[in-house]
Each structure stands twice: as C-alpha cells, then as structure tokens.
mmCIF file of C-alpha atoms in Angstrom:
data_model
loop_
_atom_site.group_PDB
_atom_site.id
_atom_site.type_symbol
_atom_site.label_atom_id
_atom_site.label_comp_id
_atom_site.label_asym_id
_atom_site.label_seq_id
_atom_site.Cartn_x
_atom_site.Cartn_y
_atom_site.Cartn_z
ATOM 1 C CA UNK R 152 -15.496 -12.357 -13.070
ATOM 2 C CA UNK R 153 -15.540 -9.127 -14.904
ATOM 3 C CA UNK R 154 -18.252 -6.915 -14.090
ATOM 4 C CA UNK R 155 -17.925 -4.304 -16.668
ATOM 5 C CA UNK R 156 -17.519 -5.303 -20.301
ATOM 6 C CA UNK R 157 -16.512 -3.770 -23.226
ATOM 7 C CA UNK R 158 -17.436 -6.611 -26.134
ATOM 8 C CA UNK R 159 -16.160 -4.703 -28.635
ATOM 9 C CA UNK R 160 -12.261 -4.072 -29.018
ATOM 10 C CA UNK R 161 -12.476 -1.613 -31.898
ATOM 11 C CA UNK R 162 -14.939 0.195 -33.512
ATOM 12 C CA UNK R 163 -14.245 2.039 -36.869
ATOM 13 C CA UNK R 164 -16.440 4.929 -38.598
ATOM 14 C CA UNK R 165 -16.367 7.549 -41.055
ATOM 15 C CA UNK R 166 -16.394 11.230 -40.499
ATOM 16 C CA UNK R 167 -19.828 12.593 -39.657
ATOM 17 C CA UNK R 168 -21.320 9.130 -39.002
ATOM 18 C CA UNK R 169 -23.077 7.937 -36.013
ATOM 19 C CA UNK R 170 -20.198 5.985 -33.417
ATOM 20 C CA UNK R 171 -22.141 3.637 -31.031
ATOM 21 C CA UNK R 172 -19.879 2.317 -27.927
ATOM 22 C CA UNK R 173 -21.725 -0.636 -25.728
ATOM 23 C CA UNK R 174 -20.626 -1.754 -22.334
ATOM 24 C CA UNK R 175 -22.782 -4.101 -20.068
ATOM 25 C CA UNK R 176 -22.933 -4.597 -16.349
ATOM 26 C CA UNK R 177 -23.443 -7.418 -14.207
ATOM 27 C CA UNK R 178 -23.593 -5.808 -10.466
ATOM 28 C CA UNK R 179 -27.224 -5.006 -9.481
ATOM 29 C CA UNK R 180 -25.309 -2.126 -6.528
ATOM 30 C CA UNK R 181 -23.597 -0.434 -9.479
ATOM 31 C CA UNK R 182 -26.160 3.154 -9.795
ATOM 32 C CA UNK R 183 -23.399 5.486 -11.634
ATOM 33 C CA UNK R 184 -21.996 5.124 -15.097
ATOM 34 C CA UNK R 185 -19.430 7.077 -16.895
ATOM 35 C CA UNK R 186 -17.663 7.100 -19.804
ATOM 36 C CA UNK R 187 -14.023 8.175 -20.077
ATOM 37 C CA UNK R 188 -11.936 9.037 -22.866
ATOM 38 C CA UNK R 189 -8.305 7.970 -23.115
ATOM 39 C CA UNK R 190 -5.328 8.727 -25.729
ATOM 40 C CA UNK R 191 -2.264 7.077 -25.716
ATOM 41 C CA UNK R 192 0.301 7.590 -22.891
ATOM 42 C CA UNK R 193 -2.470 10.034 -21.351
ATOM 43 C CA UNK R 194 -4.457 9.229 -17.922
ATOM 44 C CA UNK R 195 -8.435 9.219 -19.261
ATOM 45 C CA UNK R 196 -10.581 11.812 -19.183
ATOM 46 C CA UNK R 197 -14.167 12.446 -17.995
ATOM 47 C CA UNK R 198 -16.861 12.440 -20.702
ATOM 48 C CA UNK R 199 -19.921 12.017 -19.545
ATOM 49 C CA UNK R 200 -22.187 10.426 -16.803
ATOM 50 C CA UNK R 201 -25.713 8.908 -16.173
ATOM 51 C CA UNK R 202 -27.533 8.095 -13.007
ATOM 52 C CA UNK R 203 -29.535 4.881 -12.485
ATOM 53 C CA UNK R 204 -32.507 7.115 -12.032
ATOM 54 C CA UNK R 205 -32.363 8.286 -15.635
ATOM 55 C CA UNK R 206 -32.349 6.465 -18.893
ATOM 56 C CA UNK R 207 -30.392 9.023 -21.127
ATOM 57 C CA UNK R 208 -27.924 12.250 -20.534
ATOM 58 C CA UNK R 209 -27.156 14.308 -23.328
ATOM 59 C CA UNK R 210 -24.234 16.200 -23.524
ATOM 60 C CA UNK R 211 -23.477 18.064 -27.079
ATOM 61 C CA UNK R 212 -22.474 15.247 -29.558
ATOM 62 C CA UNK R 213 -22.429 12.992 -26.879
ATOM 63 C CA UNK R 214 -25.558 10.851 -25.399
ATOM 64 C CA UNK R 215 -25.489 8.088 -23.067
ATOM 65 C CA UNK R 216 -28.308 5.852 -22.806
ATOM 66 C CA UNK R 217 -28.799 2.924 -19.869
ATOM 67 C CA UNK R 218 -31.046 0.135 -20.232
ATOM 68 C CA UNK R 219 -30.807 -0.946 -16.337
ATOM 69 C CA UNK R 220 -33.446 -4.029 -17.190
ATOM 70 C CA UNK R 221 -30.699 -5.164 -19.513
ATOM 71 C CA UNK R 222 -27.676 -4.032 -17.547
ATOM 72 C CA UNK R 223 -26.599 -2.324 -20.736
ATOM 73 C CA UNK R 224 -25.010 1.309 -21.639
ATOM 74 C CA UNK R 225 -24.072 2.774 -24.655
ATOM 75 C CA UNK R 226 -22.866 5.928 -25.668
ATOM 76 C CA UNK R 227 -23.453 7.756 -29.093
ATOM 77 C CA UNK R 228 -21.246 10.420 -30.588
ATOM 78 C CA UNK R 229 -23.032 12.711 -33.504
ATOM 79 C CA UNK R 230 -21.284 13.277 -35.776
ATOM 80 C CA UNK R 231 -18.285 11.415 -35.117
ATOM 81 C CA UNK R 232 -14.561 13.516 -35.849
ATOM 82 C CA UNK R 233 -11.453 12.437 -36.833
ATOM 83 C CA UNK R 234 -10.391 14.075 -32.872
ATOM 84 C CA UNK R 235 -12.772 11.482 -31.214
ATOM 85 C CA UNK R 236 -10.575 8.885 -32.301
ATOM 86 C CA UNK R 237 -9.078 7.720 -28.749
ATOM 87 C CA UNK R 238 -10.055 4.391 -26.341
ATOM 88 C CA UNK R 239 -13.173 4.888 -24.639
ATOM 89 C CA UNK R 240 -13.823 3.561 -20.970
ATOM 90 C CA UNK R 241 -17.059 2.589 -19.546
ATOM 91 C CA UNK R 242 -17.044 2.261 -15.963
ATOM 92 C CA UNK R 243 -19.802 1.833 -12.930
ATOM 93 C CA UNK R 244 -19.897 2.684 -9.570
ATOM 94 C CA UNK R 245 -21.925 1.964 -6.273
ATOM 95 C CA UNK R 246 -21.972 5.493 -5.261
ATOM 96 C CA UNK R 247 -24.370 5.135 -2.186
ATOM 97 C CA UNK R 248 -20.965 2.416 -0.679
ATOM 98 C CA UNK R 249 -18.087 3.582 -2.205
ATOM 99 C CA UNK R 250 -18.365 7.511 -3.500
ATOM 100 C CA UNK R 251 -15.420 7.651 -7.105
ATOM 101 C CA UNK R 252 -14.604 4.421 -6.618
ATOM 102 C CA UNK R 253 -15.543 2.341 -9.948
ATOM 103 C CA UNK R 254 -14.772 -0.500 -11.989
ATOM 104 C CA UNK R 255 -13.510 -0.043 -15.507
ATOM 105 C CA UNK R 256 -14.415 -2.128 -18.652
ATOM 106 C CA UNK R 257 -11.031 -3.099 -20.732
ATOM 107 C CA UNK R 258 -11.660 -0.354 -23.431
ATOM 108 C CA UNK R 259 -13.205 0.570 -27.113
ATOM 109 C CA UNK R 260 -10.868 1.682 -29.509
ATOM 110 C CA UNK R 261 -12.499 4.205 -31.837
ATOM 111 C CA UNK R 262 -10.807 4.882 -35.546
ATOM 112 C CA UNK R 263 -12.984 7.587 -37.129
ATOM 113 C CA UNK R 264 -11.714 8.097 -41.040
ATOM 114 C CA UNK R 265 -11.673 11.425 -42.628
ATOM 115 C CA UNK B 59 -4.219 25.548 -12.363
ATOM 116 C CA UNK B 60 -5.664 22.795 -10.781
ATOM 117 C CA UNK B 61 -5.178 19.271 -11.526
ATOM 118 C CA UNK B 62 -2.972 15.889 -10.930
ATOM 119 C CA UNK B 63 0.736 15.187 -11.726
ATOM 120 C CA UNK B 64 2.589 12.045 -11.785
ATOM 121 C CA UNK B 65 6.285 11.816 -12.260
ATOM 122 C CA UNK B 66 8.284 10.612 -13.664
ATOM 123 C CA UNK B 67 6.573 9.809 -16.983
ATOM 124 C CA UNK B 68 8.998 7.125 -17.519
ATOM 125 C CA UNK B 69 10.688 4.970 -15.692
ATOM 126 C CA UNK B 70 13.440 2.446 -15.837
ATOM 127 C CA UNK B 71 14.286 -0.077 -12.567
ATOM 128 C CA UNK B 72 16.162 -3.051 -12.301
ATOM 129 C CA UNK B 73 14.705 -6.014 -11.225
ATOM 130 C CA UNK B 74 14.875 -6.599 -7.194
ATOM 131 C CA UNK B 75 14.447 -3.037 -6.513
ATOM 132 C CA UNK B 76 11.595 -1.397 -4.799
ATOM 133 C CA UNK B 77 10.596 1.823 -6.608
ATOM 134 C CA UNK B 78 8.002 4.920 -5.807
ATOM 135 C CA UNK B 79 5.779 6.896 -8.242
ATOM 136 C CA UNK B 80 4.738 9.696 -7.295
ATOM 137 C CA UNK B 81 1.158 11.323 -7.096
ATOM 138 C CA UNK B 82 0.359 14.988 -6.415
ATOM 139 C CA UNK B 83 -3.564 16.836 -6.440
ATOM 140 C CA UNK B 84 -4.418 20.813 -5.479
ATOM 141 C CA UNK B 85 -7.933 20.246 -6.377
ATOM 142 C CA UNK B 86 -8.480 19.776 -2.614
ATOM 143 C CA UNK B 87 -9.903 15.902 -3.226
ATOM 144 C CA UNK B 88 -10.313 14.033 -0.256
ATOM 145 C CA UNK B 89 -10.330 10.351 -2.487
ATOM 146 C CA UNK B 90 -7.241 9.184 -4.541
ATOM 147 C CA UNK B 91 -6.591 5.727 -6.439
ATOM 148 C CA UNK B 92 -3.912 4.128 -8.471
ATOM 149 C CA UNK B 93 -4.507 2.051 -11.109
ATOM 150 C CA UNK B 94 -2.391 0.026 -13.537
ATOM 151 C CA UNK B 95 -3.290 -0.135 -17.377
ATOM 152 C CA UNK B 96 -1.628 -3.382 -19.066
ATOM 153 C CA UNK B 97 -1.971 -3.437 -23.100
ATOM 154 C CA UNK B 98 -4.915 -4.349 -24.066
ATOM 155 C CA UNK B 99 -6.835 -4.262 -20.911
ATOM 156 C CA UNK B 100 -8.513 -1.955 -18.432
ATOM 157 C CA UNK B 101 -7.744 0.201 -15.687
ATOM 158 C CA UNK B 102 -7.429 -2.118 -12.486
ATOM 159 C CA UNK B 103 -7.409 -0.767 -8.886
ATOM 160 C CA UNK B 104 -4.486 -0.860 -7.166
ATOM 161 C CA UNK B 105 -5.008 1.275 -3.819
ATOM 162 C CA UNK B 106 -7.483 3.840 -2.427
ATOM 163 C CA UNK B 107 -7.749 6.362 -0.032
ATOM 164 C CA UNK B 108 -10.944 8.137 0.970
ATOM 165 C CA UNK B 109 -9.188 10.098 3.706
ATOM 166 C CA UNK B 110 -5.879 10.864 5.039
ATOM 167 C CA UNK B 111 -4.180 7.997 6.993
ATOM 168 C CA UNK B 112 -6.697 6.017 5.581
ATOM 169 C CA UNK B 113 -6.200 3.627 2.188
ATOM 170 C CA UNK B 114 -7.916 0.344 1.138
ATOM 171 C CA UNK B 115 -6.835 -2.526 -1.065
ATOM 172 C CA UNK B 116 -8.116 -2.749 -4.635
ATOM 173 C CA UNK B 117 -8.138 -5.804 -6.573
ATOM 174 C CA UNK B 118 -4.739 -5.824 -7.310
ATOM 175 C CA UNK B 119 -2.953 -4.894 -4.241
ATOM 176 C CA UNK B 120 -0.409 -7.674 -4.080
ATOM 177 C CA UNK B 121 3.071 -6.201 -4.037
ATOM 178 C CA UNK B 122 2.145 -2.575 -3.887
ATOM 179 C CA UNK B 123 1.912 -0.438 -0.761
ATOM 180 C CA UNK B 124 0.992 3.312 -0.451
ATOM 181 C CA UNK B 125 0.525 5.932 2.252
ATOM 182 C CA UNK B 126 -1.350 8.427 2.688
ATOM 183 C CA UNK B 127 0.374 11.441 4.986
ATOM 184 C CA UNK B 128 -1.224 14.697 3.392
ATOM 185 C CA UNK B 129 -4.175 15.320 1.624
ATOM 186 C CA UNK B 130 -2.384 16.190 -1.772
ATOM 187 C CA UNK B 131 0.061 13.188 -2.045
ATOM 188 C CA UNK B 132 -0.651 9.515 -2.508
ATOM 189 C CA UNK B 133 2.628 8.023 -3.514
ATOM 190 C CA UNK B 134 3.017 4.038 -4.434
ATOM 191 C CA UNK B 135 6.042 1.602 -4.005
ATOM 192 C CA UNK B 136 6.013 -1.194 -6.189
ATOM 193 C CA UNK B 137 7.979 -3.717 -4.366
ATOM 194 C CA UNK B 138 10.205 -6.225 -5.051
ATOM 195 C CA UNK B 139 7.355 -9.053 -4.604
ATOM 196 C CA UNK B 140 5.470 -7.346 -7.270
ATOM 197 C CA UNK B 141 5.983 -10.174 -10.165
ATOM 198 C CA UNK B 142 5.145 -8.217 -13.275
ATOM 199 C CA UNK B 143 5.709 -4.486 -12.722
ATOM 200 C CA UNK B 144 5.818 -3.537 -15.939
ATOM 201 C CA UNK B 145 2.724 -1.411 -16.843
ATOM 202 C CA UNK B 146 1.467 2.156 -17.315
ATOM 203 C CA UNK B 147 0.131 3.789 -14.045
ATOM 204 C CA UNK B 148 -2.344 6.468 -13.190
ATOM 205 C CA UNK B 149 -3.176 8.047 -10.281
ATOM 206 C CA UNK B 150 -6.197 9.724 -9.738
ATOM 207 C CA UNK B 151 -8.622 11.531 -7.267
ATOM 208 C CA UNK B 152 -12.249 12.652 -6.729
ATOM 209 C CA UNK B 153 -14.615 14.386 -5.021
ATOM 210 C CA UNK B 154 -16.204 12.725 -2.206
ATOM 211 C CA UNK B 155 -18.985 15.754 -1.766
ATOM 212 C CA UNK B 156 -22.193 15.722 -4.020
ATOM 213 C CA UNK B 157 -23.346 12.739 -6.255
ATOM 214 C CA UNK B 158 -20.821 13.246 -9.222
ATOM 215 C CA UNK B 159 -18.159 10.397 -9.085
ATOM 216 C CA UNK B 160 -15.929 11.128 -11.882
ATOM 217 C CA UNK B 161 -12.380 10.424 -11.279
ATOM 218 C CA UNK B 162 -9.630 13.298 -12.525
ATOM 219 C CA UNK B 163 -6.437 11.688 -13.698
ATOM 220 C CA UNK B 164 -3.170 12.298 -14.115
ATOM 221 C CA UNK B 165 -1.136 11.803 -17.275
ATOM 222 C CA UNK B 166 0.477 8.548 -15.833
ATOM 223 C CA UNK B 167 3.925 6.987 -14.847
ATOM 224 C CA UNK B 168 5.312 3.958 -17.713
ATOM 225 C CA UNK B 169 7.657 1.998 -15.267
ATOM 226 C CA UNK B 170 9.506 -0.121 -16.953
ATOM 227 C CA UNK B 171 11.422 -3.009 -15.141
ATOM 228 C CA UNK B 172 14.475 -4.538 -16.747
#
C-alpha cells in the first residue's frame, strides 16, 4: 500500500506559467511534508517544507499548500523556468516517531517549454 | 565544504558477488539512509541509522546489510541474495536536532550487475 502518491507522471508547461505538482497522503501520523527536487543521475535536493500545523509555506516562486482534511499537498512554482524542469518528490514524515525518516511518492516529471 | 559523497558513481559487478557502496557526511549528522531509485519509481528505504552502532531495516532490506562504525560513514553491501541489484542508489543523512527533517543527499552510486 503506497502511502504517498504522486498521480501524475508528467506535467508539462510553458515558460512563465503557473506549474501545479499534487501528491496525497494516506497516514494520519505523517505531520511533515517536503518536496524535493531531482535531475537525472543526481541524489534530490531539498525544496521546500510545511508543517501539519500550517496550511501554506511560501518560499520565493515556490508555495506549498496542505489540505490535511483531504490528505492532499501541492506545490506551485510562479513563474515556471525552463531550469525547473527536473522530477519532483513529495514525501511525508512522522517527525514526533521517526525524526528525517520519510516516505517518498514515485515522482512528477516537470517539462517547462521556452 | 560540507556535504555527502558516494563513490563510485558507477559501478559494474558480476553476478554472485557481494559488492559495497560507499557513503561519506562532514555535516556532523547523526541520521543516515540508503535508498534505491528504480526507473520510474520512487526512492525506497533501504537501511537507517539514527546513531552510531545503531541501524534499522527499511522496507526493502532484503539482501542488503550496512554498518554503522563512525559517525561519518554508512557503507552498504549488496549481497549475493539481493535478486535484482540493478538500480541507482543514494545515500543520505539528516539532522536529528530541531523540527526540520529534510534529508541531504548525495549524488548517488548506478551499480550495475551483469
């Protein structure tokens, strides 16, 4: 049973357009969400982040919004660049049990066109 | 500067043989993880450690061990009984201080098994 999901494979945009990534959650312990970014034959990097005691983070272009009735997270890049093109990981963790340790979705690969 | 290294980046093994990636972190991390991409998919946990002489199994421990001597190094054997070692894999650490969870990775070992 997967607990993080990543419905969408791909997701392609055009320069200076809004880029929405979802991910939903089924583990009521999960209380820390992050989003990483990944390009190819690189380990991911860290993004951004959102406690389950807030319902947005903004950070520059990027804002990540939770929905914890819903179990839902999305981020939002504005305006989306040609560089943001990359996979982007959504992952959760129980921070109170288990402090870094978290559980990855299988990835959103964003194409944004010049 | 600070950070995590993996070597080799690529690597070629026979199949039968036991073989060990290695995983090295000066940011002074007490928590390290190793995780296995496969095409397509997500980041699955392999092995943790939250301390030194200390590790956990992930989800996919099967055919994997690891120690954990010094604080810096968490090295991984894939073993022989490991059935498809063919992947990408990343080793990473984090803080275990605060309430920030991200996870710092490094740029990942391809092990190829022929």
């Amino acid at each position: 049973d997967q607990q993080v999901k990543q419905n969408s494979p791909s997701l392609s945009v055009q320069e200076g357009r809004i880029s929405i990534l979802n991910c939903d959650y089924t583990n009521s312990m999960f209380d820390y969400f992050l989003w990483y970014k990944k390009y190819p034959a690189e380990g991911p990097t860290f993004l951004i982040s959102i406690s389950s005691i807030k319902d947005k983070n903004e950070d520059g272009r990027f804002t990540v919004f939770l929905n914890k009735s819903a179990k839902h997270l999305s981020l939002h890049i504005v305006p989306s660049q040609p560089g943001d093109s990359a996979v982007y990981f959504c992952a959760a963790s129980a921070s109170r049990t288990n402090a870094g340790k978290s559980t990855f979705g299988d990835g959103t690969t964003l194409t944004v066109k010049p | 500067d600070g950070g995590i290294t993996q070597s080799p980046k690529y690597l070629f093994r026979k199949e039968g043989q036991n073989v060990t990636l290695s995983c090295e972190q000066n940011l002074n991390h007490d928590a390290m993880y190793w995780y296995r991409q496969d095409p397509g998919q997500g980041l699955r946990l392999i092995y943790y450690s939250q301390i030194v002489n200390d590790f956990q199994k992930g989800d996919i421990a099967e055919g994997y061990s690891v120690s954990r001597e010094k604080k810096e190094s968490f090295p991984l054997t894939v073993t022989s009984a490991q059935k498809n070692p063919t992947a990408f894999y990343l080793c990473a650490s984090s803080s275990r201080t605060g309430d920030r969870n991200e996870q710092f990775f490094g740029p990942g070992t391809r092990l190829t098994v022929l």
